[in-house]
Amino acid sequence: MFYMTQLVGGQLITILKKSQTIKFASIAPYEDNGPLQSHYLALWKKYGYVIDYVYAYDKLSVSPFIYHFNHQQDSSYVGCQLLASFISKGNLDLPPNDGFFEACRELKRQGKLGGIFVWSLMNQKPLVLNMNKNLRLWL
């Protein structure tokens, strides 16, 4: 079922980009080191030329986050613009208070940071205020 969805999804992205209905497309692979991850990799291998961004996420500290990010970009999703990301609930990824921006500074220094994506930000007003301050300082 997912394989069929993968083909249809890749074809749909191609059609929408060619018609300029969308300007960019992204995927957020779920890393299970198994069947689900293999479908994302197959989608990337076949349709990577129309996928602009891939999100990297995992609950890690700064050094393992940077290693994971670089590993994904250098092995699984070669040539992609990889986005560092976190979820505003703080239950996944490397949260801002635990070194997210420190990791982003290092990835930016390496020339590997394609951008930042924040999941579910609108539901977290206190976090939004703190994030705005941190983003201004970081930029």
Coordinates of C-alpha atoms in Angstrom, one line a residue, residues 31-125:
E31 CA 13.1 6.4 11.0
D32 CA 12.3 2.9 12.0
N33 CA 15.3 1.2 10.4
G34 CA 12.8 -1.1 8.7
P35 CA 10.0 -1.2 6.2
L36 CA 8.8 2.4 6.6
Q37 CA 12.2 4.0 6.3
S38 CA 12.9 1.8 3.2
H39 CA 9.8 3.4 1.5
Y40 CA 11.1 6.9 2.2
L41 CA 14.5 6.0 0.8
A42 CA 12.8 4.5 -2.3
L43 CA 10.8 7.7 -2.8
W44 CA 13.9 9.8 -2.4
K45 CA 15.9 7.7 -4.9
K46 CA 13.2 7.9 -7.5
Y47 CA 11.8 11.4 -7.0
G48 CA 14.6 13.2 -5.1
Y49 CA 15.0 15.6 -8.0
V50 CA 11.5 17.1 -7.2
I51 CA 11.8 16.9 -3.4
D52 CA 13.4 20.1 -2.1
Y53 CA 13.7 19.4 1.6
V54 CA 14.0 16.4 4.0
Y55 CA 13.5 16.9 7.7
A56 CA 16.0 15.3 10.2
Y57 CA 14.8 14.6 13.6
D58 CA 15.5 12.4 16.6
K59 CA 15.6 13.0 20.4
L60 CA 19.3 13.5 20.9
S61 CA 21.8 15.8 22.5
V62 CA 23.9 18.3 20.5
S63 CA 26.8 16.1 19.3
P64 CA 24.7 13.1 18.3
F65 CA 22.1 15.4 16.7
I66 CA 24.9 16.9 14.5
Y67 CA 26.2 13.4 13.7
H68 CA 22.7 12.1 12.8
F69 CA 22.1 15.2 10.6
N70 CA 25.4 14.7 8.8
H71 CA 24.9 11.0 8.4
Q72 CA 21.4 11.4 6.9
Q73 CA 22.7 14.0 4.5
D74 CA 25.8 12.1 3.5
S75 CA 24.3 8.6 3.2
S76 CA 20.5 8.3 3.0
Y77 CA 19.5 11.6 1.4
V78 CA 22.6 12.6 -0.6
G79 CA 22.2 16.0 -2.3
C80 CA 19.1 17.1 -0.3
Q81 CA 18.5 20.3 1.5
L82 CA 18.2 18.9 5.0
L83 CA 16.2 20.9 7.6
A84 CA 16.9 20.7 11.3
S85 CA 13.6 20.4 13.1
F86 CA 12.0 20.0 16.5
I87 CA 8.4 19.6 17.8
S88 CA 7.1 22.4 20.0
K89 CA 5.8 19.9 22.6
G90 CA 9.4 19.0 23.3
N91 CA 8.8 15.2 23.3
L92 CA 10.9 14.6 20.1
D93 CA 14.0 16.1 18.5
L94 CA 16.5 18.3 20.2
P95 CA 14.5 21.0 22.0
P96 CA 15.6 24.7 21.8
N97 CA 16.4 24.7 25.5
D98 CA 18.6 21.7 25.2
G99 CA 21.0 22.9 22.5
F100 CA 19.0 23.0 19.2
F101 CA 20.3 26.4 18.2
E102 CA 23.9 25.4 19.3
A103 CA 23.6 22.4 16.9
C104 CA 22.2 24.7 14.1
R105 CA 25.1 27.1 14.5
E106 CA 27.5 24.2 14.0
L107 CA 25.6 22.9 11.0
K108 CA 25.5 26.4 9.5
R109 CA 29.2 26.8 10.1
Q110 CA 29.7 23.5 8.2
G111 CA 27.5 24.8 5.3
K112 CA 25.1 21.9 5.8
L113 CA 22.0 23.6 7.3
G114 CA 19.2 23.8 4.7
G115 CA 16.9 25.5 7.1
I116 CA 14.8 25.0 10.3
F117 CA 11.3 23.6 10.6
V118 CA 9.2 23.8 13.7
W119 CA 6.4 21.2 14.2
S120 CA 3.1 22.4 15.8
L121 CA 4.4 25.8 16.9
M122 CA 1.0 27.6 16.9
N123 CA -0.2 25.5 19.9
Q124 CA 2.6 26.7 22.2
K125 CA 2.3 30.5 22.8

